[in-house]
Tab-separated table of C-alpha atoms and ligand atoms in Angstrom:
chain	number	residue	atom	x	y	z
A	236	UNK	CA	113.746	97.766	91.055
A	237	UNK	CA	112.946	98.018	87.102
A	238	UNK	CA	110.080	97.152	85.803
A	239	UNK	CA	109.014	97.304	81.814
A	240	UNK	CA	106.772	99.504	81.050
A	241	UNK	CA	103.542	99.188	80.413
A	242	UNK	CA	103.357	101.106	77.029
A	243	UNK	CA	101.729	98.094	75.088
A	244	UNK	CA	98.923	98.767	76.691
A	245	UNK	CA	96.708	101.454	74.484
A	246	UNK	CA	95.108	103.924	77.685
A	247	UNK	CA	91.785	104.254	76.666
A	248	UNK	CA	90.544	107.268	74.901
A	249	UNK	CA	87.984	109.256	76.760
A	250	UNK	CA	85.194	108.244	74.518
A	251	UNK	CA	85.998	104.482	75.600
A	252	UNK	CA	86.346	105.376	79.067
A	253	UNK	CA	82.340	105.723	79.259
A	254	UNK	CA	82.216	102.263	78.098
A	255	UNK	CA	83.190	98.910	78.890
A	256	UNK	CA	85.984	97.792	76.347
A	257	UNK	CA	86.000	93.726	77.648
A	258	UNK	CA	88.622	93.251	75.094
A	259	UNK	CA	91.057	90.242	75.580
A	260	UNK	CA	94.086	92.072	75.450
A	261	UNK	CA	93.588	94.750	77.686
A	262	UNK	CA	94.547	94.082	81.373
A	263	UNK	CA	92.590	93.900	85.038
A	264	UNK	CA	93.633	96.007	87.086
A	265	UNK	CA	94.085	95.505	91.097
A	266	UNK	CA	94.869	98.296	93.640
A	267	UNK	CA	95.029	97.861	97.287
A	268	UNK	CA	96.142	100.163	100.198
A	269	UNK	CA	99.472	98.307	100.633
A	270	UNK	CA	100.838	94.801	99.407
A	271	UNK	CA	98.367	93.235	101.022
A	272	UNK	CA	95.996	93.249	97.923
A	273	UNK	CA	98.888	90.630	96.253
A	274	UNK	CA	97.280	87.974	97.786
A	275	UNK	CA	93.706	88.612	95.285
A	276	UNK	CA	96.578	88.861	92.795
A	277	UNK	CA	97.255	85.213	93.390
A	278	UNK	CA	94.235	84.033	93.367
A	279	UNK	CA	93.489	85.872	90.102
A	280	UNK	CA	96.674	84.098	88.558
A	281	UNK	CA	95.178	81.087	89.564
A	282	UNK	CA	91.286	81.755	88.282
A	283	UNK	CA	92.949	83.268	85.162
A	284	UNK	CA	96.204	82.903	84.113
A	285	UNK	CA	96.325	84.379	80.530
A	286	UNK	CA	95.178	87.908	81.849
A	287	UNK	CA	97.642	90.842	82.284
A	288	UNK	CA	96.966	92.470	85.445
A	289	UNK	CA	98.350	95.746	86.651
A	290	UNK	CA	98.612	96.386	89.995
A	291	UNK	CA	98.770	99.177	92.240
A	292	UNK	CA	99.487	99.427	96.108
A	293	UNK	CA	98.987	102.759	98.053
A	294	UNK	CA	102.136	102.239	99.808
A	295	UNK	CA	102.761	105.634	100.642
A	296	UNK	CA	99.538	106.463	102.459
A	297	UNK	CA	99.022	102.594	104.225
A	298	UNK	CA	97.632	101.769	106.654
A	299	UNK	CA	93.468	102.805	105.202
A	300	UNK	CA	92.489	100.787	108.239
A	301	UNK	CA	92.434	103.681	110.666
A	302	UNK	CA	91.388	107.111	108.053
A	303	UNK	CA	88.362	108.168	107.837
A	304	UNK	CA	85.785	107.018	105.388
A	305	UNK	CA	85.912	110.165	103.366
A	306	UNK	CA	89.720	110.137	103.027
A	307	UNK	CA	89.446	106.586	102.115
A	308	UNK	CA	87.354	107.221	99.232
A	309	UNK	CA	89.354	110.171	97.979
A	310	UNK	CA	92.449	107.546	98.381
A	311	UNK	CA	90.539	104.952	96.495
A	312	UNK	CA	89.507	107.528	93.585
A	313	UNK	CA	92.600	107.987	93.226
A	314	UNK	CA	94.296	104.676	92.814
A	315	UNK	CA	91.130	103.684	90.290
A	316	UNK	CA	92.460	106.622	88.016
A	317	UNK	CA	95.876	105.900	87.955
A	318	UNK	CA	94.360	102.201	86.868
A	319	UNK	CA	91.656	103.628	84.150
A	320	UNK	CA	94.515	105.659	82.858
A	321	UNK	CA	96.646	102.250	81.841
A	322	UNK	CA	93.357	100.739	80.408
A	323	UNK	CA	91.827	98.067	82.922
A	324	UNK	CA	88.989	96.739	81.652
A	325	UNK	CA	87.874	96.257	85.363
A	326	UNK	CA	88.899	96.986	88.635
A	327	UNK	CA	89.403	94.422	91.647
A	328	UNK	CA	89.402	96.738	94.954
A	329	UNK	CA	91.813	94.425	96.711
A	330	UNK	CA	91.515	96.603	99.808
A	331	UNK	CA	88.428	95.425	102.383
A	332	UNK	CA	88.691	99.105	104.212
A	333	UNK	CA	88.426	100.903	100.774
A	334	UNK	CA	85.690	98.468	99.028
A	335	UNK	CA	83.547	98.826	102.934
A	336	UNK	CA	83.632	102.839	102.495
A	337	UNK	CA	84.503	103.703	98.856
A	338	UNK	CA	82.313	101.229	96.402
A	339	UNK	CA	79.815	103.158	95.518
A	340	UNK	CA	81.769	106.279	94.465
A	341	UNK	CA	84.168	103.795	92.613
A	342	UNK	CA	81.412	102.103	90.512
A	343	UNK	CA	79.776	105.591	89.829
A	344	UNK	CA	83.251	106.546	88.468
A	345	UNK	CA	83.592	104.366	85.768
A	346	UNK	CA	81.560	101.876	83.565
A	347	UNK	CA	84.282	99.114	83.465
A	348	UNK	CA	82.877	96.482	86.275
A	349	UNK	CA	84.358	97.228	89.602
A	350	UNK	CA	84.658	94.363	92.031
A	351	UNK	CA	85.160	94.605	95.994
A	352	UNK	CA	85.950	92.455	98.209
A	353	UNK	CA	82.790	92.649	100.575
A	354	UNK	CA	80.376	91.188	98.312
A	355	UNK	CA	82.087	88.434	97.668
A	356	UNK	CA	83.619	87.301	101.249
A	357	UNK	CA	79.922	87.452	102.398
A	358	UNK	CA	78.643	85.210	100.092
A	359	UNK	CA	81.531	83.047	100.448
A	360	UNK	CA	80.440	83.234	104.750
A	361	UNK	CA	76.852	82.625	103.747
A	362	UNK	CA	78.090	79.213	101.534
A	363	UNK	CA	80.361	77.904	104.516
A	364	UNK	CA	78.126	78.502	107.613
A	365	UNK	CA	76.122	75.608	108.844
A	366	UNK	CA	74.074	77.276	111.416
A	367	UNK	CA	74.148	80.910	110.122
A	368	UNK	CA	76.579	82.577	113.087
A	369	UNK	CA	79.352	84.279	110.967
A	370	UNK	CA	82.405	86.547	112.637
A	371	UNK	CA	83.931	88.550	110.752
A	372	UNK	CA	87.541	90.470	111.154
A	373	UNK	CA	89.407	93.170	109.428
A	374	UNK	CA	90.336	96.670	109.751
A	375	UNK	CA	89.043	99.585	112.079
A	376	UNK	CA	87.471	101.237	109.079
A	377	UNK	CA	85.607	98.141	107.558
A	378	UNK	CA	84.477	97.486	111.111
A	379	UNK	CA	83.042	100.780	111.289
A	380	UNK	CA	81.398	100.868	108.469
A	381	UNK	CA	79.106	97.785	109.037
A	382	UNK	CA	79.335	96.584	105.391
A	383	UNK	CA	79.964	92.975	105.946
A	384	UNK	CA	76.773	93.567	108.163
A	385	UNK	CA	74.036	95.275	104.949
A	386	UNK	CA	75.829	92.863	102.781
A	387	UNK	CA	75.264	89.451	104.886
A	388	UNK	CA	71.709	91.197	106.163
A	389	UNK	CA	70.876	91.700	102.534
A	390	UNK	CA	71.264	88.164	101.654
A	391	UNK	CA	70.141	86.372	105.153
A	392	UNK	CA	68.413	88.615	107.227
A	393	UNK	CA	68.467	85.354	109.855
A	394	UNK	CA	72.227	84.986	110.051
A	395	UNK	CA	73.632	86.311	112.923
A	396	UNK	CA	76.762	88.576	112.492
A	397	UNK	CA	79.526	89.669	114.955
A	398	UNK	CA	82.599	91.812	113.667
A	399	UNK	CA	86.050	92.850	115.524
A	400	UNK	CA	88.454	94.949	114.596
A	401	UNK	CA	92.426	93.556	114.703
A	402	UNK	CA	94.729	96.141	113.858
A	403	UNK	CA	97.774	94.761	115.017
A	404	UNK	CA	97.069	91.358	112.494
A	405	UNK	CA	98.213	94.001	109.847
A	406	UNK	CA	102.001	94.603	110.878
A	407	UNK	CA	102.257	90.771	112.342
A	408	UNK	CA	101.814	89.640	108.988
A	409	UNK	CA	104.053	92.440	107.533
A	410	UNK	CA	106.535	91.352	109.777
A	411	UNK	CA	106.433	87.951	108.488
A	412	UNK	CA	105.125	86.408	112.273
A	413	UNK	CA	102.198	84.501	111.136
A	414	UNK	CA	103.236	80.556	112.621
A	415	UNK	CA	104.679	81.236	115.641
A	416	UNK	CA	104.005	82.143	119.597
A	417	UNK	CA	103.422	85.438	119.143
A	418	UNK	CA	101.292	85.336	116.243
A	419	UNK	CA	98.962	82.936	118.370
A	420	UNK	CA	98.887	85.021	121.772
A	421	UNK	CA	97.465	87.831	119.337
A	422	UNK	CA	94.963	85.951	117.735
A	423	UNK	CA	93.857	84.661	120.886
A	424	UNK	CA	93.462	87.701	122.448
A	425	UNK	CA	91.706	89.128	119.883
A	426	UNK	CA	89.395	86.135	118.898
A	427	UNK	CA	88.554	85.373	122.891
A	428	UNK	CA	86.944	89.046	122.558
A	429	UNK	CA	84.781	87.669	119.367
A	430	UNK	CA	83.887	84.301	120.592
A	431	UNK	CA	82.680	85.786	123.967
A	432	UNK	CA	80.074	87.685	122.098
A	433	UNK	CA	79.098	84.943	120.203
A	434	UNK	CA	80.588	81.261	121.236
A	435	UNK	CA	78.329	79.695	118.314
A	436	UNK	CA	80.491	81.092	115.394
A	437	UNK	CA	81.139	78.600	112.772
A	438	UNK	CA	82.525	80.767	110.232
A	439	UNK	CA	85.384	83.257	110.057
A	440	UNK	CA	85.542	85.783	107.412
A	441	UNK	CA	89.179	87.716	106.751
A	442	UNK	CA	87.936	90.826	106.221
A	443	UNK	CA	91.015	92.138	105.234
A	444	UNK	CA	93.626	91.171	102.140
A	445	UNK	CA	96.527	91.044	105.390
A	446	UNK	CA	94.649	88.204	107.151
A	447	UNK	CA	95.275	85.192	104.717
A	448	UNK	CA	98.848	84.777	105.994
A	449	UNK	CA	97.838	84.081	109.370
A	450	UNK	CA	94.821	81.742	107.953
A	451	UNK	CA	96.496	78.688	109.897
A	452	UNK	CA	97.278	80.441	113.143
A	453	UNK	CA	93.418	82.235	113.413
A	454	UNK	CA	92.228	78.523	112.382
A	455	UNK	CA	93.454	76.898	115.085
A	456	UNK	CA	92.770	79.445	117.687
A	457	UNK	CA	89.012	79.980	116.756
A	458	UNK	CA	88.439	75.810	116.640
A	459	UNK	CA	90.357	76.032	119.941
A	460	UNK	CA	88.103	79.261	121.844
A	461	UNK	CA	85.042	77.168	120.063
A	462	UNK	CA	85.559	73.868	120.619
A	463	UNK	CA	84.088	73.098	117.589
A	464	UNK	CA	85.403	73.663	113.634
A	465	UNK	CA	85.026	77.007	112.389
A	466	UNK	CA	85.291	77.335	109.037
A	467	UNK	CA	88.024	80.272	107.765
A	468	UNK	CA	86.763	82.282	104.734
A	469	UNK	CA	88.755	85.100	102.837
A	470	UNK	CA	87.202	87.032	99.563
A	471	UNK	CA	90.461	86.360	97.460
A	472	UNK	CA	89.375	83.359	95.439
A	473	UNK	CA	85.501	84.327	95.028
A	474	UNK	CA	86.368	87.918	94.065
A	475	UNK	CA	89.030	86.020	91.106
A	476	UNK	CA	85.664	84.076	90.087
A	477	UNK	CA	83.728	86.929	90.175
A	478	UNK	CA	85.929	88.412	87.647
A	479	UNK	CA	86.334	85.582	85.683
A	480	UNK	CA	82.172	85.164	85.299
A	481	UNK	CA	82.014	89.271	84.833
A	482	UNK	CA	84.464	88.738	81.955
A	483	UNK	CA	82.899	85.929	80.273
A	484	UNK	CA	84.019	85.450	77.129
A	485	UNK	CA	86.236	88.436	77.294
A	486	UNK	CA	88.569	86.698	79.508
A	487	UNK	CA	92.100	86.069	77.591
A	488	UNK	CA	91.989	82.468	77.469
A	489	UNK	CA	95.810	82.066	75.891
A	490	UNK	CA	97.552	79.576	77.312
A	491	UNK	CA	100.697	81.856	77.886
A	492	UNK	CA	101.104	83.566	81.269
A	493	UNK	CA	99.624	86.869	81.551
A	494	UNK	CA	102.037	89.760	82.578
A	495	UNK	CA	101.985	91.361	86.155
A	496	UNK	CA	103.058	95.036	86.246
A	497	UNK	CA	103.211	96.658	89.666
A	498	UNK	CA	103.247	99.890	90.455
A	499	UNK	CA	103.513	101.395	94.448
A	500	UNK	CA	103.983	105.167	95.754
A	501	UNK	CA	106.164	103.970	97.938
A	502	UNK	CA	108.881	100.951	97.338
A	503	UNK	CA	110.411	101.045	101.000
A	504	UNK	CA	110.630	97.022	102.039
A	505	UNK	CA	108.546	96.174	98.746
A	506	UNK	CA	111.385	93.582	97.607
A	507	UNK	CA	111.121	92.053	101.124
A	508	UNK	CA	107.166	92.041	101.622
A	509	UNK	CA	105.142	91.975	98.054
A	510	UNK	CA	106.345	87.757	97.542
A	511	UNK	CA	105.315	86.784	101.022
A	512	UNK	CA	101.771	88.235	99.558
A	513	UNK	CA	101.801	87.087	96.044
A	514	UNK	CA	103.239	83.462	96.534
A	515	UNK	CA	106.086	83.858	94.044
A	516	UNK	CA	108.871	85.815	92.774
A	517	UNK	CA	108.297	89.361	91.578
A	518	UNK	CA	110.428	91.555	89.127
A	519	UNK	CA	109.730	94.646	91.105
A	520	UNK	CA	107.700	97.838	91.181
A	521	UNK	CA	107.706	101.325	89.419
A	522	UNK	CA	107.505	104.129	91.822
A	523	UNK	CA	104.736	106.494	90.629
A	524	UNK	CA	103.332	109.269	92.201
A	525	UNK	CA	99.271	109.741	92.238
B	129	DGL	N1	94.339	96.556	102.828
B	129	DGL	C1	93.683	96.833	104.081
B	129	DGL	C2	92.399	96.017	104.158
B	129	DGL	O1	92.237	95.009	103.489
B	129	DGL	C3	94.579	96.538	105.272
B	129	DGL	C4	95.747	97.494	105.419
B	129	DGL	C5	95.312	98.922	105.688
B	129	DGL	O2	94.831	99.248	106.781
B	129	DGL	O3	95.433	99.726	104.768
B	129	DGL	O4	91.493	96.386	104.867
């Protein structure tokens, strides 16, 4: 699985590090535990399609879901180097577990902007609900960590919140079972435990970058346990317009497509998995070691 290399990019020297470059030509960069983080990738194509983006997936130390917060940010610290080192001019944390327990220490790291996906999935809950009861599922670790909870509380200290944790969404949607029987005797399970708690949820976040390839399945289970529409949120698309307002007029507006150059400490099953995520072909991923 070759990939070019990214050599025309110019890594930043250490005096530029402390600053933010915002120049058009150098790229975003995107990490994420696993593949999973391919599906902010798409929506970033989408939001803006002239930028370069490199990406970067953990794939050697996934799942983050079930480590501990401290090991998570040491994880995370690490994949943001290997990014700052190829000179992103920001950093998308395309991981829920890793922005929940490592955004701070990620933004203190570096002055280029750092985006994670909490913030924006809870604003995009806050925009959807109609009568403020929001659910929200992802990964053991972002569970944990109550961040969907400070972040919603910190913009609508009314809106009710209650979270689950689905661990086995991650390898059903790995697996490629995200339409059929099996995928829905999961959700149910899982979401019957959610809407017992609270059987007035109207909105469903996806607290985790696995969960937007069972969007249709978890859909039609949660209008089904709450016999009313629920709407289904995910961070992917406000995080790409987060990005695209932090950038401004540094965004590369050409009308060319930008380049995607992926990187993964691991490439077992990468061929298989990382188009299921990012919606289209890819030309592979370089192997590096962190
Ligand atoms: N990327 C993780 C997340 O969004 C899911 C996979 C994992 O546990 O590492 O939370």
């Amino acid at each position: 699985m070759g990939q070019e290399s990214t050599s025309s990019y110019r890594t930043l020297s250490s005096s530029e590090k402390g600053t933010n470059p915002m120049t058009k030509r150098h790229p975003i960069g995107v990490f994420d535990s696993g593949v999973g983080g391919l599906t902010v990738v798409r929506a970033l194509r989408t939001a803006l399609p002239g930028e370069d983006i490199v990406y970067l997936g953990d794939t050697a130390r996934v799942p983050y879901g079930s480590k501990s917060p401290r090991t998570v940010e040491k994880y995370s610290l690490g994949c943001q180097q290997f990014l700052l080192d190829r000179g992103v001019k920001m950093v998308l944390i395309a991981c829920n577990t890793a922005s929940a327990n490592a955004l701070p220490a990620l933004q203190e790291a570096t002055r280029v902007p750092v985006i994670g996906a909490v913030e924006p999935g809870a604003t995009s809950a806050l925009a959807a609900t109609k009568h403020g009861h929001i659910g929200v599922i992802g990964t053991l670790g972002t569970v944990r960590s109550n961040a969907y909870g400070r972040a919603i509380a910190a913009r609508d200290p009314a809106a009710k919140l209650t979270q689950l944790a689905c661990p086995l969404l991650v390898p059903l949607a790995e697996e490629g079972w995200t339409d059929d029987d099996i995928a829905m005797l999961v959700a149910r399970r899982y979401l019957t435990q959610l809407f017992v708690q609270d059987p007035a949820i109207d909105t469903l976040v996806l607290g985790c970058t696995h969960y937007p390839l069972l969007a249709n399945v978890l859909h039609r289970v949660a209008n089904e346990l709450a016999k009313h529409e629920v709407a289904v949120v995910d961070s992917a698309g406000a995080m790409a317009e987060m990005a695209k307002e932090a950038l401004g007029s540094g965004a590369n507006r050409r009308s060319t497509a930008g380049r995607l150059d992926c990187f993964a400490t691991d490439t077992s099953r990468l061929d298989e998995l990382a188009p299921r995520f990012l919606g289209e072909p890819l030309t592979g991923f370089e192997l590096v070691d962190l």
